[in-house]
Short mmCIF file of C-alpha atoms and ligand atoms in Angstrom, two decimals:
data_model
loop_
_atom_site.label_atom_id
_atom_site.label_comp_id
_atom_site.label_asym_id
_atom_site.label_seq_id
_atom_site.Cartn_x
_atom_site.Cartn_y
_atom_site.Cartn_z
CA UNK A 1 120.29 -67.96 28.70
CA UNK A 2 117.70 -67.13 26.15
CA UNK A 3 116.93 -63.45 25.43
CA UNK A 4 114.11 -62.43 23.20
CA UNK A 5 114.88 -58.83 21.65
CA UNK A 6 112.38 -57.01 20.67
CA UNK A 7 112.67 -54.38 18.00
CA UNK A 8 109.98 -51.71 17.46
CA UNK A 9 109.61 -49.59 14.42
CA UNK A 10 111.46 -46.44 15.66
CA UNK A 11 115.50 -45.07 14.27
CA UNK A 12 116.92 -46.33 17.40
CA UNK A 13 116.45 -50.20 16.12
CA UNK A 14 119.38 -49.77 14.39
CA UNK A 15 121.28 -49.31 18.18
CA UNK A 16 119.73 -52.93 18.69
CA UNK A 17 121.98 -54.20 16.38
CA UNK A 18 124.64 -53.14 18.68
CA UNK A 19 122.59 -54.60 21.97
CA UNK A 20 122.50 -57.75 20.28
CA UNK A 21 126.21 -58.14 19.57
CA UNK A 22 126.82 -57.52 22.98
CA UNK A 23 124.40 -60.35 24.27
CA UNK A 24 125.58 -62.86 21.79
CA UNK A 25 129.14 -61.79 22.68
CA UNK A 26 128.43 -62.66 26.78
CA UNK A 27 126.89 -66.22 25.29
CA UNK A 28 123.08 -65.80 25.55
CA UNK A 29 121.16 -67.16 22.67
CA UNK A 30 119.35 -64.30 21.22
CA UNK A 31 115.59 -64.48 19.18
CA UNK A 32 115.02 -61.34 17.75
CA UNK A 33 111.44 -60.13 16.57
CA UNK A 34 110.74 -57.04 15.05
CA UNK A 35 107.88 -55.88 14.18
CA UNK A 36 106.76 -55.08 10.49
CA UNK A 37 107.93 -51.48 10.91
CA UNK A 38 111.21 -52.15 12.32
CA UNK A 39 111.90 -53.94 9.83
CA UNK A 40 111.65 -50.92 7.41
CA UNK A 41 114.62 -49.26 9.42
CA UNK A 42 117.09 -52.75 9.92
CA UNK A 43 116.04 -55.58 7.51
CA UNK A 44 116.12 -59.13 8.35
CA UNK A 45 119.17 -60.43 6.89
CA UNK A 46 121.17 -58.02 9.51
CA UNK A 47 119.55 -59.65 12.57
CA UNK A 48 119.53 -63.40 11.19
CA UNK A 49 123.48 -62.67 11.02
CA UNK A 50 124.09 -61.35 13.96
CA UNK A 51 121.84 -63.55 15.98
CA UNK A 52 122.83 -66.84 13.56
CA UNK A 53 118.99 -67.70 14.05
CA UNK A 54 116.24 -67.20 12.00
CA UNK A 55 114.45 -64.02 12.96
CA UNK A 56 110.43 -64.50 13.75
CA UNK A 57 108.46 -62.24 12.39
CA UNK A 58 105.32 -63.03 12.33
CA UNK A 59 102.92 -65.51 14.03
CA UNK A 60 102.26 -66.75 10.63
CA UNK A 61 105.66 -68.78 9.88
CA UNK A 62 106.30 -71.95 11.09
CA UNK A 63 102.84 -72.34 12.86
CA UNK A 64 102.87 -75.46 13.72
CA UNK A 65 105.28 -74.59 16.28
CA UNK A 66 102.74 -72.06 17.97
CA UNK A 67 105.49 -69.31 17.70
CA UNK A 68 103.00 -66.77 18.93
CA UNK A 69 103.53 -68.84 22.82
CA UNK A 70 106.52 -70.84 22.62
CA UNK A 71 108.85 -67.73 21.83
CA UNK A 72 107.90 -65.81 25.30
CA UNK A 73 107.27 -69.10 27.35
CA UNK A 74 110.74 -70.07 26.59
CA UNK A 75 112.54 -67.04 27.46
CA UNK A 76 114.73 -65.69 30.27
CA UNK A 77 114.15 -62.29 29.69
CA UNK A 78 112.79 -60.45 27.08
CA UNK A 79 113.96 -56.78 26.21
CA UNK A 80 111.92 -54.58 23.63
CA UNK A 81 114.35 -52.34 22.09
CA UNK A 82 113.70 -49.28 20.95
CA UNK A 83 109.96 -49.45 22.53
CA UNK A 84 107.99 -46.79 20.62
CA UNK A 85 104.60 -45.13 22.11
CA UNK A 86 102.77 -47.56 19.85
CA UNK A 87 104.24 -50.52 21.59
CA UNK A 88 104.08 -49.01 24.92
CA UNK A 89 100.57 -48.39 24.64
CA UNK A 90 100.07 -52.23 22.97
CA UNK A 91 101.42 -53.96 25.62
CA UNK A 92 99.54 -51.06 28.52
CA UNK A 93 96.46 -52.31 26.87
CA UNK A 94 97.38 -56.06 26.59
CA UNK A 95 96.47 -55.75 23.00
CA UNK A 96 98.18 -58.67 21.08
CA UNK A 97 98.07 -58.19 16.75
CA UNK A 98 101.89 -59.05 16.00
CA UNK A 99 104.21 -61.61 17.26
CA UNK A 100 106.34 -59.40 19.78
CA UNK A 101 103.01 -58.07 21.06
CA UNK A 102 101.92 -61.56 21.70
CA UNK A 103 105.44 -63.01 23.00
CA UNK A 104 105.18 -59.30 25.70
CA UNK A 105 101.70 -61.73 26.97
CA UNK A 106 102.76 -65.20 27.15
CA UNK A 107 106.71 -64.22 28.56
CA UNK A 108 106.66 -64.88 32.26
CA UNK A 109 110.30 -64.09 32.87
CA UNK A 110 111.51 -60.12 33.51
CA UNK A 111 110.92 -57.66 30.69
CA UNK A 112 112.61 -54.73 30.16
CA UNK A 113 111.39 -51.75 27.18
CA UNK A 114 113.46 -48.90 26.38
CA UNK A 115 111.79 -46.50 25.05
CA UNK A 116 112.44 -44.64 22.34
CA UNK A 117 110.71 -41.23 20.93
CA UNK A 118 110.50 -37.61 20.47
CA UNK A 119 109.76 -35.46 23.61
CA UNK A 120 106.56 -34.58 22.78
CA UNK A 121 105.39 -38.20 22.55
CA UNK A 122 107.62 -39.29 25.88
CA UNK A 123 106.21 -36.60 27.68
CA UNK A 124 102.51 -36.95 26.51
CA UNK A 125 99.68 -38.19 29.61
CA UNK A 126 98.94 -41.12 27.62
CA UNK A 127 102.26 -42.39 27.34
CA UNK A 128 103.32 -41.49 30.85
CA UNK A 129 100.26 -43.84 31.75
CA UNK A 130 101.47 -46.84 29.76
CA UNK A 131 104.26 -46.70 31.40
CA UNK A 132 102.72 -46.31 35.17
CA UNK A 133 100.44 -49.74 33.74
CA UNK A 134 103.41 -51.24 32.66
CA UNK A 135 105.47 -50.42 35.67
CA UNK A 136 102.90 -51.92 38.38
CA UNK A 137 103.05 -54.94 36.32
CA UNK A 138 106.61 -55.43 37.07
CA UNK A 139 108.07 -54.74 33.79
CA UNK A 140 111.48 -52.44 33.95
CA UNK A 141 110.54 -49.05 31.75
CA UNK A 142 114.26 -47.70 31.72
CA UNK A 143 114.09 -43.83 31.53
CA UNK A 144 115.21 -42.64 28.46
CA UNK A 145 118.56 -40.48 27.99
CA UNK A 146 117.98 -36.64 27.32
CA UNK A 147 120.34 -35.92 24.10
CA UNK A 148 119.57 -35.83 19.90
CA UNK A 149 116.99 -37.47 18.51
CA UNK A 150 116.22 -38.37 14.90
CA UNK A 151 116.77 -34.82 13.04
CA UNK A 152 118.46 -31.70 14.81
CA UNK A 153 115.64 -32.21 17.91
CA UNK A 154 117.26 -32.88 21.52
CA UNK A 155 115.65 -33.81 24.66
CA UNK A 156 113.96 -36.42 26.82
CA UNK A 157 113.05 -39.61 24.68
CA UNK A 158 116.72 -40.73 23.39
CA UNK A 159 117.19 -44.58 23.80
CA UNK A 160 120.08 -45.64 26.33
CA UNK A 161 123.22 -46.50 25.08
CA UNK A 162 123.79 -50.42 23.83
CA UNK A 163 126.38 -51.18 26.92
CA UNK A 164 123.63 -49.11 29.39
CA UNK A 165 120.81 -51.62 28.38
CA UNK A 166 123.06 -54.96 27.96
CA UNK A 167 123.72 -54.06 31.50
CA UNK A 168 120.71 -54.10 32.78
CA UNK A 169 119.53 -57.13 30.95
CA UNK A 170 122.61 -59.01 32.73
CA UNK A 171 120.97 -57.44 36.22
CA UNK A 172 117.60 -58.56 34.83
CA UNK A 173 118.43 -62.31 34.36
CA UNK A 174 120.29 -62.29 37.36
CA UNK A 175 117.38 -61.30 39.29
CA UNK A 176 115.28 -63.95 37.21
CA UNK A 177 117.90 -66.82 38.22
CA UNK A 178 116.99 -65.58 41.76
CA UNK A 179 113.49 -65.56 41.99
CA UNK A 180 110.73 -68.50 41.64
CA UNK A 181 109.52 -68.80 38.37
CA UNK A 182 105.84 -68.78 39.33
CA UNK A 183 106.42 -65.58 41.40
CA UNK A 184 104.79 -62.71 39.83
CA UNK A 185 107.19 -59.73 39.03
CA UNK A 186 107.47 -57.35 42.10
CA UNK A 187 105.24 -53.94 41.05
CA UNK A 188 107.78 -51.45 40.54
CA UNK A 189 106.88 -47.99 41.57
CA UNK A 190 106.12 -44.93 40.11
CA UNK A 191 105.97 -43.07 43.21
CA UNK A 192 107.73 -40.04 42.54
CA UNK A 193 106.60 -38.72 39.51
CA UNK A 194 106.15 -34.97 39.35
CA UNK A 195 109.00 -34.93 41.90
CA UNK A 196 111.80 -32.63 40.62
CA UNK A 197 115.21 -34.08 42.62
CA UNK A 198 118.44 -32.40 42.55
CA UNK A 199 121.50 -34.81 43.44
CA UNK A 200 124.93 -33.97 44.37
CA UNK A 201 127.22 -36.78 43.80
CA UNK A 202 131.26 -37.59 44.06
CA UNK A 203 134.15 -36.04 45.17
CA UNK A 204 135.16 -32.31 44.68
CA UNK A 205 138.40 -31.68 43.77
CA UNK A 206 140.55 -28.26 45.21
CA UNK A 207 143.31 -27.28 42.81
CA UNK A 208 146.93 -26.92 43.76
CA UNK A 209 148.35 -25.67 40.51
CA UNK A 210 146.79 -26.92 36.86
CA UNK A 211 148.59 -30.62 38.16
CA UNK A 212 147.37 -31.22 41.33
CA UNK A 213 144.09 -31.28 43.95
CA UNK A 214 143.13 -31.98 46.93
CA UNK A 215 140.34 -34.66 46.51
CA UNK A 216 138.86 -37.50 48.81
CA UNK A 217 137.70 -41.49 48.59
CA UNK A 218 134.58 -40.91 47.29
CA UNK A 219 133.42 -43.16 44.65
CA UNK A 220 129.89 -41.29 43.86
CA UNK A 221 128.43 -44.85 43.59
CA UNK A 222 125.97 -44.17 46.28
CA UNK A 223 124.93 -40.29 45.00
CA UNK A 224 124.12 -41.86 41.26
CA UNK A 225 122.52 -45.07 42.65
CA UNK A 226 119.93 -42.33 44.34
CA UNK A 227 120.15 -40.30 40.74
CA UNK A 228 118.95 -43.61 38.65
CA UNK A 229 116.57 -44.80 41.49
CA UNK A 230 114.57 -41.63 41.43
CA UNK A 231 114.54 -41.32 37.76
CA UNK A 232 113.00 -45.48 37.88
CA UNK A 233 110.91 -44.21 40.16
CA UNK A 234 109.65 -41.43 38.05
CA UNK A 235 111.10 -38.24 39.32
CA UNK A 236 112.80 -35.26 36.90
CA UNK A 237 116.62 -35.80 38.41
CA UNK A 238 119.07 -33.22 37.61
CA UNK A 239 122.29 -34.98 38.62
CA UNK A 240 125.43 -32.67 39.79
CA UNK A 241 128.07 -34.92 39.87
CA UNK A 242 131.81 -34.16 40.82
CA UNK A 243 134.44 -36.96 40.43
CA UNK A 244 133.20 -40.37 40.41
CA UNK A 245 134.38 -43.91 39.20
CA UNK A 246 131.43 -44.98 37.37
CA UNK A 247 129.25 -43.65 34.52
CA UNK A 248 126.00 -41.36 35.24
CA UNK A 249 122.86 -43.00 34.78
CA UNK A 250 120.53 -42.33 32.02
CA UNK A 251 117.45 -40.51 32.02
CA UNK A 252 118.97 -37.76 34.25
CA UNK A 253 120.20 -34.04 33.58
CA UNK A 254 123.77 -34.09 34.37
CA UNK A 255 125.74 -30.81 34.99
CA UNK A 256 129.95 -32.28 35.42
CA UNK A 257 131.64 -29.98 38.31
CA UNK A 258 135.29 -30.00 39.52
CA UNK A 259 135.57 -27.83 43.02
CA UNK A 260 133.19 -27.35 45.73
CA UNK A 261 132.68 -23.89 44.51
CA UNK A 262 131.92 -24.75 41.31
CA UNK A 263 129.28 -27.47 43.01
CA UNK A 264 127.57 -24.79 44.85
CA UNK A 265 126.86 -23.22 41.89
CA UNK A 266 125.50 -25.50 39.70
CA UNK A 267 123.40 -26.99 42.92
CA UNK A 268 121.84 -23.25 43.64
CA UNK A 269 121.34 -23.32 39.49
CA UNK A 270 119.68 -26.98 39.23
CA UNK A 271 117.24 -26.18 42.85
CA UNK A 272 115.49 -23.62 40.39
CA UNK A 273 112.09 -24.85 40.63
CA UNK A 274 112.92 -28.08 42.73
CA UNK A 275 111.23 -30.13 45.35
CA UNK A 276 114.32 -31.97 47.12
CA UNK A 277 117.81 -31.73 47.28
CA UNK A 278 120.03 -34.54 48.35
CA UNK A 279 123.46 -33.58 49.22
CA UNK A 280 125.48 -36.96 48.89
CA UNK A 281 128.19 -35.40 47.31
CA UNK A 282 131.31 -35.81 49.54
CA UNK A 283 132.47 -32.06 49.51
CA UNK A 284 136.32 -30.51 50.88
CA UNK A 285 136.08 -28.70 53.15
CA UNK A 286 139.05 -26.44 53.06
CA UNK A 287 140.50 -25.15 49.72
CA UNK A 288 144.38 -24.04 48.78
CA UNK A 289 143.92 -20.32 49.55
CA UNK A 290 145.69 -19.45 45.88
CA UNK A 291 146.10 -21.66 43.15
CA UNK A 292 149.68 -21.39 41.37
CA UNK A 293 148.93 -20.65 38.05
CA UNK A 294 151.66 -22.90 36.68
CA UNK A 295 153.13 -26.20 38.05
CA UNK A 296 154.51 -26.21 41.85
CA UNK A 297 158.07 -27.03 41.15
CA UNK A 298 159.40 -29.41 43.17
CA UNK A 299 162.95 -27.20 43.74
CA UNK A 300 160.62 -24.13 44.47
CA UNK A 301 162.93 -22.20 46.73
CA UNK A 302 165.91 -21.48 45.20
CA UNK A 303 167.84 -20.83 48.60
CA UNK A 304 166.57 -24.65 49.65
CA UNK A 305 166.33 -27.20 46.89
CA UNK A 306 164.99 -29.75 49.63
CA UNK A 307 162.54 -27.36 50.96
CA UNK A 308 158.83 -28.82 50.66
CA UNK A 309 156.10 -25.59 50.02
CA UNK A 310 153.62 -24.88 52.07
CA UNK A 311 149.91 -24.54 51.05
CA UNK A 312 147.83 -22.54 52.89
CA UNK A 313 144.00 -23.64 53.02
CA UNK A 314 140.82 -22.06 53.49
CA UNK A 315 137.77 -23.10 54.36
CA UNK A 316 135.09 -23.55 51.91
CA UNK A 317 131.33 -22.86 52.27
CA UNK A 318 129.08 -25.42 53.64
CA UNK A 319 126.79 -25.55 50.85
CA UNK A 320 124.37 -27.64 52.48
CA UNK A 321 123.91 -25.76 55.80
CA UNK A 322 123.82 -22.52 53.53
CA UNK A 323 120.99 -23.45 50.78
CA UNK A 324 118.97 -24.89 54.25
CA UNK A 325 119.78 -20.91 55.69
CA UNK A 326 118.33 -20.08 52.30
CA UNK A 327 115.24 -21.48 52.36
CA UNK A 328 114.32 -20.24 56.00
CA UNK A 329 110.47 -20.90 56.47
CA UNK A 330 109.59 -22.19 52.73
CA UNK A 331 108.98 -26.12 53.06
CA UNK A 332 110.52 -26.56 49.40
CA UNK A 333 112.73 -28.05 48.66
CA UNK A 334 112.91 -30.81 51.57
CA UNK A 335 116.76 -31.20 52.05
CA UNK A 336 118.74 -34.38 52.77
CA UNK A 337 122.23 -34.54 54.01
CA UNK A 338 125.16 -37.08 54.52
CA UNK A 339 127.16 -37.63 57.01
CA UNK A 340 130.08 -39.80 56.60
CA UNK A 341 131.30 -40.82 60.23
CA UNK A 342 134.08 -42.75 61.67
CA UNK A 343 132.92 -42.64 65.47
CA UNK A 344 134.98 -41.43 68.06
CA UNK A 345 135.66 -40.71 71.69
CA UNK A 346 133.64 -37.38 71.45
CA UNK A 347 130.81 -39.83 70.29
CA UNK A 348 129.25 -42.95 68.54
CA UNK A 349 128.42 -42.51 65.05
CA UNK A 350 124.89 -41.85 65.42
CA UNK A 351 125.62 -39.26 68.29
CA UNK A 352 127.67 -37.40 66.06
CA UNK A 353 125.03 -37.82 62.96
CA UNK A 354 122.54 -36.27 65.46
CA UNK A 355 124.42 -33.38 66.58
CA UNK A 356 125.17 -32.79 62.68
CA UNK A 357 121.41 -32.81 61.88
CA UNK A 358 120.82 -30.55 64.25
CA UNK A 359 123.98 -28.13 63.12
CA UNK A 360 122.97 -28.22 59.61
CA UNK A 361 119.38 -27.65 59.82
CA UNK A 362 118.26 -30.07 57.24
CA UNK A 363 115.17 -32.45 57.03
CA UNK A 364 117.01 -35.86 56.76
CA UNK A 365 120.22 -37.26 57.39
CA UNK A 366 121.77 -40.27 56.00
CA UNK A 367 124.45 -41.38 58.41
CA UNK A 368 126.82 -43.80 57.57
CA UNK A 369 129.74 -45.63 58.82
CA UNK A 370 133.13 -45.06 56.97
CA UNK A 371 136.76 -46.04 57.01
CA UNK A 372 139.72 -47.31 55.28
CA UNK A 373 138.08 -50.48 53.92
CA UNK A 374 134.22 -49.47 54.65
CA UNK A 375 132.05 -47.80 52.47
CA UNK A 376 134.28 -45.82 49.95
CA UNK A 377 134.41 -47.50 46.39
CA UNK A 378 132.26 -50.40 48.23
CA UNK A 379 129.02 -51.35 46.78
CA UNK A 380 127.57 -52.61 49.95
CA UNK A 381 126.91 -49.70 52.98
CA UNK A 382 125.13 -49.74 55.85
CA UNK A 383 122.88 -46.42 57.20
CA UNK A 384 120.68 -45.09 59.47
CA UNK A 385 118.14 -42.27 58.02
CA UNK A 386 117.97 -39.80 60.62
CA UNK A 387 114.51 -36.97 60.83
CA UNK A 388 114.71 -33.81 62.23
CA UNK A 389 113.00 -33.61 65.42
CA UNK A 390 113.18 -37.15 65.70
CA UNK A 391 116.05 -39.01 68.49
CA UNK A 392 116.20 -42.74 66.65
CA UNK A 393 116.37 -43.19 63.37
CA UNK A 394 113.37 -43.69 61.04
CA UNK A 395 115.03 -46.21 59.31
CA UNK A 396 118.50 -48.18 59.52
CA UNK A 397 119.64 -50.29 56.12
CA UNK A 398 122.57 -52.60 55.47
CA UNK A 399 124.60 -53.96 55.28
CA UNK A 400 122.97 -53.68 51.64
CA UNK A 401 123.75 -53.06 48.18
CA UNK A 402 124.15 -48.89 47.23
CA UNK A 403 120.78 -49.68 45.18
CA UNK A 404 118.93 -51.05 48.17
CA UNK A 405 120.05 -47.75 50.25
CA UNK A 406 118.89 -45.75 47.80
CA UNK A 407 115.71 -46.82 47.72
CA UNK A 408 115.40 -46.49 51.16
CA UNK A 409 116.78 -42.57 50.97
CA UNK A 410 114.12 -42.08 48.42
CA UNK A 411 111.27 -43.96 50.47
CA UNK A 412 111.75 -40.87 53.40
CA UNK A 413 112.04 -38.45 50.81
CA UNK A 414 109.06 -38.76 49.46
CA UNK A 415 106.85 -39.12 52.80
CA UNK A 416 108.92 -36.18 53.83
CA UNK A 417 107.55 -34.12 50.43
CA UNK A 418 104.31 -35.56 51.49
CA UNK A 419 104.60 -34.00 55.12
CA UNK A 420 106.00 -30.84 53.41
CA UNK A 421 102.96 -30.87 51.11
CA UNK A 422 100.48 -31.14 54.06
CA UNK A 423 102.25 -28.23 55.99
CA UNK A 424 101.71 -25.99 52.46
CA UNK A 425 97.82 -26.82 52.18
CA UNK A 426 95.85 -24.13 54.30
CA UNK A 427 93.54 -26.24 56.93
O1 C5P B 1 130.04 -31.62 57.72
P1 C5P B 1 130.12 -32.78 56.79
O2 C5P B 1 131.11 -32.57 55.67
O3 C5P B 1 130.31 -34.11 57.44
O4 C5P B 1 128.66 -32.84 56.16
C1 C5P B 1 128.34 -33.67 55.14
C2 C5P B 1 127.15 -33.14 54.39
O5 C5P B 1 127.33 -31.76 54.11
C3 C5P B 1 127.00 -33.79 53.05
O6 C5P B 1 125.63 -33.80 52.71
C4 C5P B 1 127.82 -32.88 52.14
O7 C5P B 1 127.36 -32.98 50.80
C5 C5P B 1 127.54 -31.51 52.74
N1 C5P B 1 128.66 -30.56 52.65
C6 C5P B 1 128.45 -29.34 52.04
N2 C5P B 1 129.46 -28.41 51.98
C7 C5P B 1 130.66 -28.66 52.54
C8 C5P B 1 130.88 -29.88 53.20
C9 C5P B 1 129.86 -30.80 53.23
O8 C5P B 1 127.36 -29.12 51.53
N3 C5P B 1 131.62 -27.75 52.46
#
């Protein structure tokens, strides 16, 4: 495939070197085009290497081969990293005075800018607005990560990792090979922004002794699919993940947990302030009563070498059915639970997803179907959103991809915050 990286003139270019090794690496064949400031932080001769191409520069070499259109007519995707405000607010305006600018206007295949900056200049209206231009247009604005920037400043405006954006360019052609080449880029949506989401995601784990736990199946693939949806979507996520198999996403807070009591209190810490809480973390429900403070040994009873301990459990809060006691008659936040079911003779699964809605008090429920070789570690699941108030479901997805779920989840949320927001404004 043919990938067009775009470098802007910002410290993270030199993280595009790294980006480009790993596209080269998976067999694309890579243009790169800075622009004239990037190439005060990475010079030429470091991306003609690693690309073994010449690098295009500007729409003034080799003009008789119209560089300015071939370069982004030709390409399968084109990804613009680092993406500073400047570029951002180029390509908003459709402005077109360099050769990247003027490859981002004649490209027709998926684009994807990372963007790269200080806080302040993330943050700012105007470059929020670029991005909601950019983002109706179809183009993929990945968040960026919170973490250092150039200097001893942290926050908001880091650019993903290398591996984090080679990913999604790999997601990005694939969804190019899929689509018609004449079909315009689906808008993507903004539709959450000013939304502050807390997510609970993965398994908790209940120590035995410093060795051992009690844990469950949960892969937390579905909890962070709803963490990076929200955050594409344009909410503030603060992510509060237990034990998972794959990596967070970028552009969210994440505060790591172990136990389910140590979950509680980072998800009471992270609703400061918040608008929704979704509870997709898969939480134990019973705890050893005392954890041995050094290793269980497996001849514990001197009197009975053979003998096997006993461990006594107790049960642990429900967190969920205790922040929703919490919040009694405020509408804020709007709370979402899961429900993992099996079905069984005391009910199908949506009988016993409806009894649980109505047991834990919450807004939403996402009910879905588990089991040995369903849903846990799977990336494909299959739901039904459940309302408050409300008999069938208000939606029922799958079998589907975690991503596709997630959207859904999100698309309930926010016409529940919408309700919620209606209920708060005096008539
Ligand atoms: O009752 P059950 O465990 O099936 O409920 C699942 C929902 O409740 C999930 O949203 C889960 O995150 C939450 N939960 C909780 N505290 C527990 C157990 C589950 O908040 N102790």
């Amino acid at each position: 495939m043919h990938v067009v990286l775009g470098v802007a003139g910002g410290i993270a270019a030199y993280k595009a070197a790294l980006l480009l090794r790993l596209l080269k690496e998976s067999g694309h064949d890579v243009t790169v085009v800075p622009t004239a400031s990037a190439l005060r932080f990475v010079g030429e001769p470091t991306w003609a290497a690693l690309s073994g191409r010449p690098v295009a520069t500007d729409v003034w070499t080799d003009v008789h081969e119209v560089p300015h259109v071939r370069i982004g007519q030709s390409a399968d995707l084109v990804i613009v990293a680092p993406a500073t405000a400047d570029l951002l607010a180029k390509a908003a305006a459709g402005l077109a005075d360099d050769l990247l600018t003027n490859t981002l206007l004649t490209a027709r295949c998926p684009v994807v800018l990372a963007p790269a900056m200080h806080t302040e200049m993330w943050e700012h209206p105007a470059t929020q607005a670029n991005v909601e231009t950019l983002t109706s247009r179809g183009i993929h604005v990945v968040p960026p990560a919170s973490g250092r920037l150039t200097g001893v400043d942290t926050g908001p405006g880091r650019m993903p990792e290398p591996v984090d954006l080679f990913a999604i360019c790999q997601r990005e052609l694939e969804r190019g090979r899929t689509t018609e080449a004449a079909e315009p880029a689906p808008a993507r949506r903004r539709d959450l922004a000013g939304l502050r989401i807390v997510v609970t995601a993965g398994g908790t784990r209940e120590p035995i002794d410093p060795v051992r736990f009690l844990g469950n199946r949960s892969s937390g693939k579905q909890g962070i699919a709803i963490a990076a949806a929200a955050a594409e979507r344009g909410a503030q996520v603060r992510l509060v993940l237990a034990h998972v198999d794959v990596e967070p996403p970028h552009g969210v807070e994440v505060a790591r947990v172990s136990s389910a009591l140590e979950l509680q209190e980072a998800t009471r810490a992270a609703l400061e302030g918040a608008d929704v809480l979704i509870m997709a973390a898969a939480v134990a429900d019973f705890r050893p009563a005392s954890v041995a403070q050094s290793k269980i040994k497996k001849s514990h009873d001197p009197g009975d070498p053979d003998a096997a301990p006993s461990i006594e459990l107790v049960r642990n809060p429900d967190i969920l059915a205790g922040i929703v006691r919490d919040r009694g008659d405020e509408t804020r936040p709007v709370i979402v639970g899961f429900a993992a079911e099996t079905g069984d003779d005391s009910g199908s699964v949506l009988e016993l997803g409806r009894a649980k809605l109505l047991r834990k008090g919450c807004d939403l429920l996402v009910v879905n179907e588990v089991g040995v070789d369903k849903t846990f570690g799977l990336d494909e699941n299959t739901v039904h959103i459940l309302r408050r108030g409300e008999d069938d479901p208000i939606a029922d997805v799958g079998p589907a991809g975690k991503d596709v779920i997630a959207h859904a989840v999100l698309d309930a949320v926010r016409d529940a915050t919408a309700v919620s927001d209606t209920r708060r404004t005096p008539a």
